[in-house]
PDB file of C-alpha atoms in Angstrom:
ATOM      1  CA  ASP F   1      23.710 -11.923  23.249  1.00  0.00           C
ATOM      2  CA  TYR F   2      21.103  -9.528  24.871  1.00  0.00           C
ATOM      3  CA  SER F   3      18.499 -11.289  22.390  1.00  0.00           C
ATOM      4  CA  LEU F   4      19.137 -14.868  22.872  1.00  0.00           C
ATOM      5  CA  ARG F   5      18.727 -13.955  26.650  1.00  0.00           C
ATOM      6  CA  LEU F   6      15.702 -12.551  26.041  1.00  0.00           C
ATOM      7  CA  PHE F   7      14.457 -15.084  24.025  1.00  0.00           C
ATOM      8  CA  LEU F   8      14.984 -18.201  26.786  1.00  0.00           C
ATOM      9  CA  GLU F   9      14.111 -15.900  29.782  1.00  0.00           C
ATOM     10  CA  HIS F  10      10.325 -15.415  28.341  1.00  0.00           C
ATOM     11  CA  GLY F  11      10.631 -19.580  26.936  1.00  0.00           C
ATOM     12  CA  TYR F  12      11.167 -19.560  23.660  1.00  0.00           C
ATOM     13  CA  ILE F  13      12.872 -22.580  22.124  1.00  0.00           C
ATOM     14  CA  TYR F  14      13.822 -21.476  18.753  1.00  0.00           C
ATOM     15  CA  SER F  15      14.846 -18.454  17.138  1.00  0.00           C
ATOM     16  CA  SER F  16      14.798 -18.053  12.953  1.00  0.00           C
ATOM     17  CA  ASN F  17      16.418 -14.838  12.807  1.00  0.00           C
ATOM     18  CA  TRP F  18      19.771 -15.691  11.229  1.00  0.00           C
ATOM     19  CA  ARG F  19      20.784 -16.646   7.816  1.00  0.00           C
ATOM     20  CA  ASP F  20      23.973 -18.892   7.927  1.00  0.00           C
ATOM     21  CA  SER F  21      22.817 -22.116   7.495  1.00  0.00           C
ATOM     22  CA  ASP F  22      20.536 -24.451   5.737  1.00  0.00           C
ATOM     23  CA  GLY F  23      19.888 -25.961   8.969  1.00  0.00           C
ATOM     24  CA  PRO F  24      19.646 -25.795  12.612  1.00  0.00           C
ATOM     25  CA  PHE F  25      22.032 -25.430  15.416  1.00  0.00           C
ATOM     26  CA  LEU F  26      22.085 -24.517  19.026  1.00  0.00           C
ATOM     27  CA  HIS F  27      22.495 -20.788  20.274  1.00  0.00           C
ATOM     28  CA  GLN F  28      25.760 -20.196  22.281  1.00  0.00           C
ATOM     29  CA  ILE F  29      25.882 -17.341  25.693  1.00  0.00           C
ATOM     30  CA  ASP F  30      28.809 -16.552  26.901  1.00  0.00           C
ATOM     31  CA  GLY F  31      30.310 -19.938  24.694  1.00  0.00           C
ATOM     32  CA  LYS F  32      28.089 -22.105  27.036  1.00  0.00           C
ATOM     33  CA  THR F  33      25.459 -24.077  24.403  1.00  0.00           C
ATOM     34  CA  VAL F  34      21.730 -22.971  25.829  1.00  0.00           C
ATOM     35  CA  PRO F  35      18.734 -25.141  24.700  1.00  0.00           C
ATOM     36  CA  LEU F  36      17.581 -22.317  21.834  1.00  0.00           C
ATOM     37  CA  VAL F  37      17.749 -23.560  18.346  1.00  0.00           C
ATOM     38  CA  GLU F  38      18.654 -21.168  15.336  1.00  0.00           C
ATOM     39  CA  LEU F  39      15.899 -22.151  12.750  1.00  0.00           C
ATOM     40  CA  PRO F  40      17.677 -20.264  10.191  1.00  0.00           C
ATOM     41  CA  LYS F  41      15.780 -18.231   6.778  1.00  0.00           C
ATOM     42  CA  ASP F  42      16.768 -17.431   3.703  1.00  0.00           C
ATOM     43  CA  SER F  43      15.362 -14.428   1.070  1.00  0.00           C
ATOM     44  CA  ILE F  44      14.730 -17.352  -1.690  1.00  0.00           C
ATOM     45  CA  PHE F  45      11.934 -18.876   0.530  1.00  0.00           C
ATOM     46  CA  ASP F  46      10.029 -15.956   1.685  1.00  0.00           C
ATOM     47  CA  ASP F  47       7.270 -15.411  -0.966  1.00  0.00           C
ATOM     48  CA  THR F  48       7.673 -11.365  -0.824  1.00  0.00           C
ATOM     49  CA  ALA F  49      10.374 -12.102  -2.896  1.00  0.00           C
ATOM     50  CA  TYR F  50       8.367 -13.378  -6.259  1.00  0.00           C
ATOM     51  CA  ASP F  51       5.449 -11.825  -4.938  1.00  0.00           C
ATOM     52  CA  PHE F  52       5.269  -8.387  -3.616  1.00  0.00           C
ATOM     53  CA  TYR F  53       3.866  -5.674  -5.894  1.00  0.00           C
ATOM     54  CA  THR F  54       4.116  -1.627  -5.179  1.00  0.00           C
ATOM     55  CA  ASP F  55       4.347   1.473  -7.300  1.00  0.00           C
ATOM     56  CA  ALA F  56       5.767   3.192  -3.320  1.00  0.00           C
ATOM     57  CA  ALA F  57       9.717   3.514  -3.110  1.00  0.00           C
ATOM     58  CA  PRO F  58      11.542   1.576  -3.403  1.00  0.00           C
ATOM     59  CA  GLU F  59       9.302   0.240  -6.638  1.00  0.00           C
ATOM     60  CA  ARG F  60       8.858  -3.593  -7.603  1.00  0.00           C
ATOM     61  CA  TYR F  61       7.589  -4.373  -9.830  1.00  0.00           C
ATOM     62  CA  GLY F  62       9.273  -8.039 -10.845  1.00  0.00           C
ATOM     63  CA  LEU F  63       6.524 -10.522 -10.123  1.00  0.00           C
ATOM     64  CA  LYS F  64       6.865 -14.154 -10.395  1.00  0.00           C
ATOM     65  CA  SER F  65       4.394 -16.099 -11.932  1.00  0.00           C
ATOM     66  CA  PRO F  66       3.308 -19.545  -9.435  1.00  0.00           C
ATOM     67  CA  ASP F  67       4.412 -21.873 -11.662  1.00  0.00           C
ATOM     68  CA  GLU F  68       8.242 -19.697 -11.350  1.00  0.00           C
ATOM     69  CA  MET F  69       7.395 -19.666  -7.404  1.00  0.00           C
ATOM     70  CA  PHE F  70       7.305 -23.668  -8.079  1.00  0.00           C
ATOM     71  CA  GLU F  71      10.115 -24.418 -10.332  1.00  0.00           C
ATOM     72  CA  ILE F  72      12.921 -22.389  -7.847  1.00  0.00           C
ATOM     73  CA  TRP F  73      11.766 -23.870  -4.482  1.00  0.00           C
ATOM     74  CA  LYS F  74      11.262 -27.630  -6.406  1.00  0.00           C
ATOM     75  CA  GLU F  75      15.200 -27.323  -7.508  1.00  0.00           C
ATOM     76  CA  GLU F  76      15.740 -26.127  -3.648  1.00  0.00           C
ATOM     77  CA  PHE F  77      14.316 -28.445  -2.172  1.00  0.00           C
ATOM     78  CA  ASP F  78      15.847 -31.428  -4.423  1.00  0.00           C
ATOM     79  CA  SER F  79      19.190 -30.088  -3.038  1.00  0.00           C
ATOM     80  CA  LEU F  80      18.856 -29.168   0.127  1.00  0.00           C
ATOM     81  CA  ALA F  81      17.301 -32.722   0.824  1.00  0.00           C
ATOM     82  CA  ALA F  82      19.999 -34.539  -0.991  1.00  0.00           C
ATOM     83  CA  GLU F  83      22.431 -32.851   1.300  1.00  0.00           C
ATOM     84  CA  GLY F  84      19.493 -33.691   4.467  1.00  0.00           C
ATOM     85  CA  ARG F  85      19.164 -29.886   5.462  1.00  0.00           C
ATOM     86  CA  MET F  86      15.917 -27.822   5.849  1.00  0.00           C
ATOM     87  CA  ILE F  87      13.769 -25.334   4.723  1.00  0.00           C
ATOM     88  CA  ASN F  88      12.268 -22.657   6.583  1.00  0.00           C
ATOM     89  CA  PHE F  89       9.207 -20.833   4.308  1.00  0.00           C
ATOM     90  CA  VAL F  90       8.419 -16.918   5.234  1.00  0.00           C
ATOM     91  CA  LEU F  91       4.358 -17.437   4.275  1.00  0.00           C
ATOM     92  CA  HIS F  92       2.661 -13.962   4.326  1.00  0.00           C
ATOM     93  CA  PRO F  93      -1.275 -14.478   3.733  1.00  0.00           C
ATOM     94  CA  GLN F  94      -2.209 -11.275   2.009  1.00  0.00           C
ATOM     95  CA  PHE F  95       0.296 -12.127  -1.595  1.00  0.00           C
ATOM     96  CA  VAL F  96       0.509 -15.840  -0.858  1.00  0.00           C
ATOM     97  CA  GLY F  97      -2.773 -16.359  -0.556  1.00  0.00           C
ATOM     98  CA  ARG F  98      -3.867 -15.908  -3.504  1.00  0.00           C
ATOM     99  CA  ALA F  99      -6.115 -18.585  -5.263  1.00  0.00           C
ATOM    100  CA  SER F 100      -3.031 -19.207  -8.074  1.00  0.00           C
ATOM    101  CA  ARG F 101      -0.810 -19.524  -4.999  1.00  0.00           C
ATOM    102  CA  VAL F 102      -2.188 -21.503  -2.765  1.00  0.00           C
ATOM    103  CA  GLN F 103      -2.514 -24.072  -5.972  1.00  0.00           C
ATOM    104  CA  MET F 104       1.197 -23.622  -6.240  1.00  0.00           C
ATOM    105  CA  LEU F 105       1.937 -24.528  -2.477  1.00  0.00           C
ATOM    106  CA  SER F 106      -0.184 -27.656  -2.734  1.00  0.00           C
ATOM    107  CA  ARG F 107       1.380 -28.731  -5.858  1.00  0.00           C
ATOM    108  CA  LEU F 108       4.506 -28.056  -3.564  1.00  0.00           C
ATOM    109  CA  ILE F 109       3.946 -30.115  -0.710  1.00  0.00           C
ATOM    110  CA  GLY F 110       2.401 -33.265  -2.272  1.00  0.00           C
ATOM    111  CA  TYR F 111       6.115 -33.051  -4.410  1.00  0.00           C
ATOM    112  CA  MET F 112       8.086 -32.686  -1.240  1.00  0.00           C
ATOM    113  CA  LYS F 113       5.726 -34.815   1.049  1.00  0.00           C
ATOM    114  CA  SER F 114       6.604 -37.681  -1.928  1.00  0.00           C
ATOM    115  CA  HIS F 115       9.778 -36.825  -1.763  1.00  0.00           C
ATOM    116  CA  GLY F 116       9.685 -38.315   2.167  1.00  0.00           C
ATOM    117  CA  ALA F 117       9.908 -34.929   3.338  1.00  0.00           C
ATOM    118  CA  TRP F 118       9.455 -33.884   6.850  1.00  0.00           C
ATOM    119  CA  LEU F 119       6.998 -30.438   7.385  1.00  0.00           C
ATOM    120  CA  ASP F 120       5.976 -29.538  10.995  1.00  0.00           C
ATOM    121  CA  THR F 121       6.135 -26.164  12.548  1.00  0.00           C
ATOM    122  CA  ASN F 122       9.154 -24.087  13.786  1.00  0.00           C
ATOM    123  CA  ARG F 123       7.835 -25.317  17.612  1.00  0.00           C
ATOM    124  CA  ALA F 124       8.147 -28.798  16.672  1.00  0.00           C
ATOM    125  CA  VAL F 125      11.529 -29.207  15.089  1.00  0.00           C
ATOM    126  CA  ALA F 126      13.107 -26.698  17.695  1.00  0.00           C
ATOM    127  CA  SER F 127      11.693 -29.419  20.225  1.00  0.00           C
ATOM    128  CA  TRP F 128      13.340 -32.450  17.994  1.00  0.00           C
ATOM    129  CA  VAL F 129      16.773 -30.448  17.759  1.00  0.00           C
ATOM    130  CA  LEU F 130      16.980 -30.367  21.190  1.00  0.00           C
ATOM    131  CA  LYS F 131      15.853 -34.272  21.592  1.00  0.00           C
ATOM    132  CA  GLU F 132      18.460 -35.148  19.200  1.00  0.00           C
ATOM    133  CA  ARG F 133      21.473 -33.423  20.555  1.00  0.00           C
ATOM    134  CA  TYR F 134      20.365 -34.855  23.712  1.00  0.00           C
ATOM    135  CA  ARG F 135      20.075 -38.608  23.488  1.00  0.00           C
ATOM    136  CA  ILE F 136      23.283 -38.232  20.974  1.00  0.00           C
ATOM    137  CA  MET F 137      25.203 -36.868  24.306  1.00  0.00           C
ATOM    138  CA  ASN F 138      23.760 -39.476  25.969  1.00  0.00           C
ATOM    139  CA  LYS F 139      22.255 -36.653  28.726  1.00  0.00           C
ATOM    140  CA  GLN F 140      18.905 -36.179  30.005  1.00  0.00           C
ATOM    141  CA  ALA F 141      16.679 -33.364  27.781  1.00  0.00           C
ATOM    142  CA  PRO F 142      16.545 -30.444  29.442  1.00  0.00           C
ATOM    143  CA  ASP F 143      12.878 -29.080  30.369  1.00  0.00           C
ATOM    144  CA  ILE F 144      11.445 -26.725  27.360  1.00  0.00           C
ATOM    145  CA  LEU F 145      11.663 -24.405  30.130  1.00  0.00           C
ATOM    146  CA  SER F 146      14.748 -22.567  30.894  1.00  0.00           C
ATOM    147  CA  ASP F 147      15.495 -21.853  34.763  1.00  0.00           C
ATOM    148  CA  GLN F 148      15.261 -18.188  33.581  1.00  0.00           C
ATOM    149  CA  ALA F 149      12.020 -18.777  31.986  1.00  0.00           C
ATOM    150  CA  GLN F 150      10.773 -21.001  34.870  1.00  0.00           C
ATOM    151  CA  SER F 151      11.881 -18.173  37.199  1.00  0.00           C
ATOM    152  CA  HIS F 152       9.409 -15.371  34.575  1.00  0.00           C
ATOM    153  CA  LEU F 153       7.066 -17.691  34.628  1.00  0.00           C
ATOM    154  CA  ASN F 154       6.922 -18.049  38.346  1.00  0.00           C
ATOM    155  CA  ARG F 155       7.092 -13.979  38.781  1.00  0.00           C
ATOM    156  CA  THR F 156       3.945 -14.170  36.395  1.00  0.00           C
ATOM    157  CA  ILE F 157       1.877 -15.944  38.525  1.00  0.00           C
ATOM    158  CA  LEU F 158       2.464 -14.721  41.524  1.00  0.00           C
ATOM    159  CA  LYS F 159       1.336 -11.212  39.671  1.00  0.00           C
ATOM    160  CA  LEU F 160      -1.563 -12.665  38.305  1.00  0.00           C
ATOM    161  CA  ALA F 161      -2.817 -14.560  41.698  1.00  0.00           C
ATOM    162  CA  TRP F 162      -1.674 -11.858  44.491  1.00  0.00           C
ATOM    163  CA  PRO F 163      -5.690 -10.311  44.784  1.00  0.00           C
ATOM    164  CA  ALA F 164      -6.683 -13.811  44.988  1.00  0.00           C
ATOM    165  CA  ILE F 165      -4.029 -14.251  47.626  1.00  0.00           C
ATOM    166  CA  LEU F 166      -5.126 -11.056  49.425  1.00  0.00           C
ATOM    167  CA  GLU F 167      -8.731 -11.905  49.591  1.00  0.00           C
ATOM    168  CA  GLN F 168      -8.216 -15.083  51.032  1.00  0.00           C
ATOM    169  CA  PHE F 169      -6.400 -13.474  53.678  1.00  0.00           C
ATOM    170  CA  LEU F 170      -8.468 -10.912  54.608  1.00  0.00           C
ATOM    171  CA  ILE F 171     -11.600 -13.187  55.079  1.00  0.00           C
ATOM    172  CA  CYS F 172      -9.438 -15.252  56.975  1.00  0.00           C
ATOM    173  CA  MET F 173      -8.543 -11.610  59.267  1.00  0.00           C
ATOM    174  CA  ALA F 174     -12.353 -11.125  59.160  1.00  0.00           C
ATOM    175  CA  SER F 175     -12.859 -14.423  60.500  1.00  0.00           C
ATOM    176  CA  LEU F 176     -10.654 -13.941  63.813  1.00  0.00           C
ATOM    177  CA  ALA F 177     -11.994 -10.357  64.585  1.00  0.00           C
ATOM    178  CA  ASP F 178     -15.218 -11.810  64.492  1.00  0.00           C
ATOM    179  CA  THR F 179     -13.980 -14.365  67.128  1.00  0.00           C
ATOM    180  CA  ALA F 180     -12.231 -11.784  68.934  1.00  0.00           C
ATOM    181  CA  MET F 181     -14.863  -9.384  68.634  1.00  0.00           C
ATOM    182  CA  VAL F 182     -17.322 -12.261  70.609  1.00  0.00           C
ATOM    183  CA  GLY F 183     -14.651 -14.008  72.766  1.00  0.00           C
ATOM    184  CA  SER F 184     -15.577 -12.084  75.694  1.00  0.00           C
ATOM    185  CA  ILE F 185     -19.107 -12.444  75.589  1.00  0.00           C
ATOM    186  CA  GLY F 186     -18.544 -16.541  76.423  1.00  0.00           C
ATOM    187  CA  ALA F 187     -18.184 -19.359  75.521  1.00  0.00           C
ATOM    188  CA  SER F 188     -21.269 -19.960  73.986  1.00  0.00           C
ATOM    189  CA  ALA F 189     -21.400 -17.278  71.673  1.00  0.00           C
ATOM    190  CA  THR F 190     -17.738 -18.040  70.693  1.00  0.00           C
ATOM    191  CA  ALA F 191     -18.678 -21.698  70.071  1.00  0.00           C
ATOM    192  CA  ALA F 192     -21.496 -19.896  67.607  1.00  0.00           C
ATOM    193  CA  VAL F 193     -18.927 -18.212  65.377  1.00  0.00           C
ATOM    194  CA  ALA F 194     -17.095 -20.882  64.917  1.00  0.00           C
ATOM    195  CA  VAL F 195     -20.159 -22.521  63.982  1.00  0.00           C
ATOM    196  CA  ASN F 196     -20.438 -20.185  61.163  1.00  0.00           C
ATOM    197  CA  ILE F 197     -17.074 -19.440  60.057  1.00  0.00           C
ATOM    198  CA  SER F 198     -17.188 -23.212  59.298  1.00  0.00           C
ATOM    199  CA  SER F 199     -20.322 -23.193  57.581  1.00  0.00           C
ATOM    200  CA  ILE F 200     -19.188 -20.126  55.644  1.00  0.00           C
ATOM    201  CA  TRP F 201     -16.165 -21.703  54.182  1.00  0.00           C
ATOM    202  CA  LEU F 202     -17.979 -25.052  53.146  1.00  0.00           C
ATOM    203  CA  ILE F 203     -20.245 -22.367  50.984  1.00  0.00           C
ATOM    204  CA  ASN F 204     -17.416 -20.405  49.929  1.00  0.00           C
ATOM    205  CA  GLY F 205     -15.231 -22.952  49.098  1.00  0.00           C
ATOM    206  CA  PHE F 206     -17.996 -24.168  46.750  1.00  0.00           C
ATOM    207  CA  ILE F 207     -17.959 -21.225  45.224  1.00  0.00           C
ATOM    208  CA  THR F 208     -15.203 -20.871  44.628  1.00  0.00           C
ATOM    209  CA  SER F 209     -15.042 -24.816  43.055  1.00  0.00           C
ATOM    210  CA  LEU F 210     -17.432 -22.984  40.853  1.00  0.00           C
ATOM    211  CA  SER F 211     -15.413 -19.706  39.811  1.00  0.00           C
ATOM    212  CA  VAL F 212     -12.692 -21.906  39.337  1.00  0.00           C
ATOM    213  CA  GLY F 213     -14.409 -24.014  36.636  1.00  0.00           C
ATOM    214  CA  PHE F 214     -15.821 -21.168  34.075  1.00  0.00           C
ATOM    215  CA  SER F 215     -12.828 -19.180  34.429  1.00  0.00           C
ATOM    216  CA  TYR F 216     -11.243 -22.199  32.732  1.00  0.00           C
ATOM    217  CA  LEU F 217     -14.370 -22.269  30.156  1.00  0.00           C
ATOM    218  CA  ILE F 218     -13.943 -18.691  30.017  1.00  0.00           C
ATOM    219  CA  SER F 219     -10.635 -18.160  29.455  1.00  0.00           C
ATOM    220  CA  HIS F 220     -10.288 -21.026  26.692  1.00  0.00           C
ATOM    221  CA  ALA F 221     -12.961 -19.094  24.517  1.00  0.00           C
ATOM    222  CA  VAL F 222     -11.458 -15.735  24.943  1.00  0.00           C
ATOM    223  CA  GLY F 223      -7.918 -17.583  23.642  1.00  0.00           C
ATOM    224  CA  SER F 224      -9.222 -19.549  21.422  1.00  0.00           C
ATOM    225  CA  GLY F 225     -11.247 -16.056  19.656  1.00  0.00           C
ATOM    226  CA  ASP F 226     -14.543 -17.950  20.245  1.00  0.00           C
ATOM    227  CA  ASP F 227     -16.343 -14.354  21.616  1.00  0.00           C
ATOM    228  CA  ALA F 228     -19.887 -15.774  21.602  1.00  0.00           C
ATOM    229  CA  ARG F 229     -19.044 -18.680  23.539  1.00  0.00           C
ATOM    230  CA  SER F 230     -17.115 -16.625  26.163  1.00  0.00           C
ATOM    231  CA  ARG F 231     -19.953 -14.479  26.858  1.00  0.00           C
ATOM    232  CA  ARG F 232     -22.481 -17.855  26.936  1.00  0.00           C
ATOM    233  CA  ILE F 233     -20.211 -19.117  29.351  1.00  0.00           C
ATOM    234  CA  THR F 234     -20.122 -15.413  31.511  1.00  0.00           C
ATOM    235  CA  ALA F 235     -23.788 -15.485  31.443  1.00  0.00           C
ATOM    236  CA  GLN F 236     -24.222 -18.660  32.246  1.00  0.00           C
ATOM    237  CA  GLY F 237     -21.876 -18.459  35.330  1.00  0.00           C
ATOM    238  CA  LEU F 238     -23.675 -15.103  36.569  1.00  0.00           C
ATOM    239  CA  VAL F 239     -26.495 -17.017  37.196  1.00  0.00           C
ATOM    240  CA  CYS F 240     -24.981 -19.830  38.981  1.00  0.00           C
TER     241      CYS F 240
END
């Protein structure tokens, strides 16, 4: 239950760790069904059972040819498809990425699709399971984020935002200090400060808008692994 609670808290909608079923199911915590889908896996669908080779203990020399892998997985697919079940493949690029095995995968995918298989990501399958579950129950499907996950997200946003909040607070305090300092001089001086503060806020708003736009573009570039694009956008932002 501890691990399942962590999955929910951090916004996950599926787990793929159990091996006790040939189909998806919803987990329970303290006897209550929660929106966390288990997508079971099995060693027979793990490519390392066929193409992992090592001389180190425990030694493994039993390599299977791509044709052998294809036949095993094809027979498993035919049997499970007849029962309306699922297959959760576990594939490692360093093993199944060999040219002959990639060709085998292409044949297998073509065969499965020609027999009506739905191929998708674990997240897409888990989302479908959740929606179907609540459709059958004639209930509104809950948000993908559980209450715990939403709470975690809120804390994360606040953690990231507090420096900007503090900055804006200090800017406001500086404006109040300016007004207080010149207030004793007279009405004209106070009016001059008010006009100046308005101008500063106008300029600051323009700069902040540019900053938000550049931050979005830079974050998108960094997240997609495009370092060259992120550096180029950063340079443009500094020039602006």
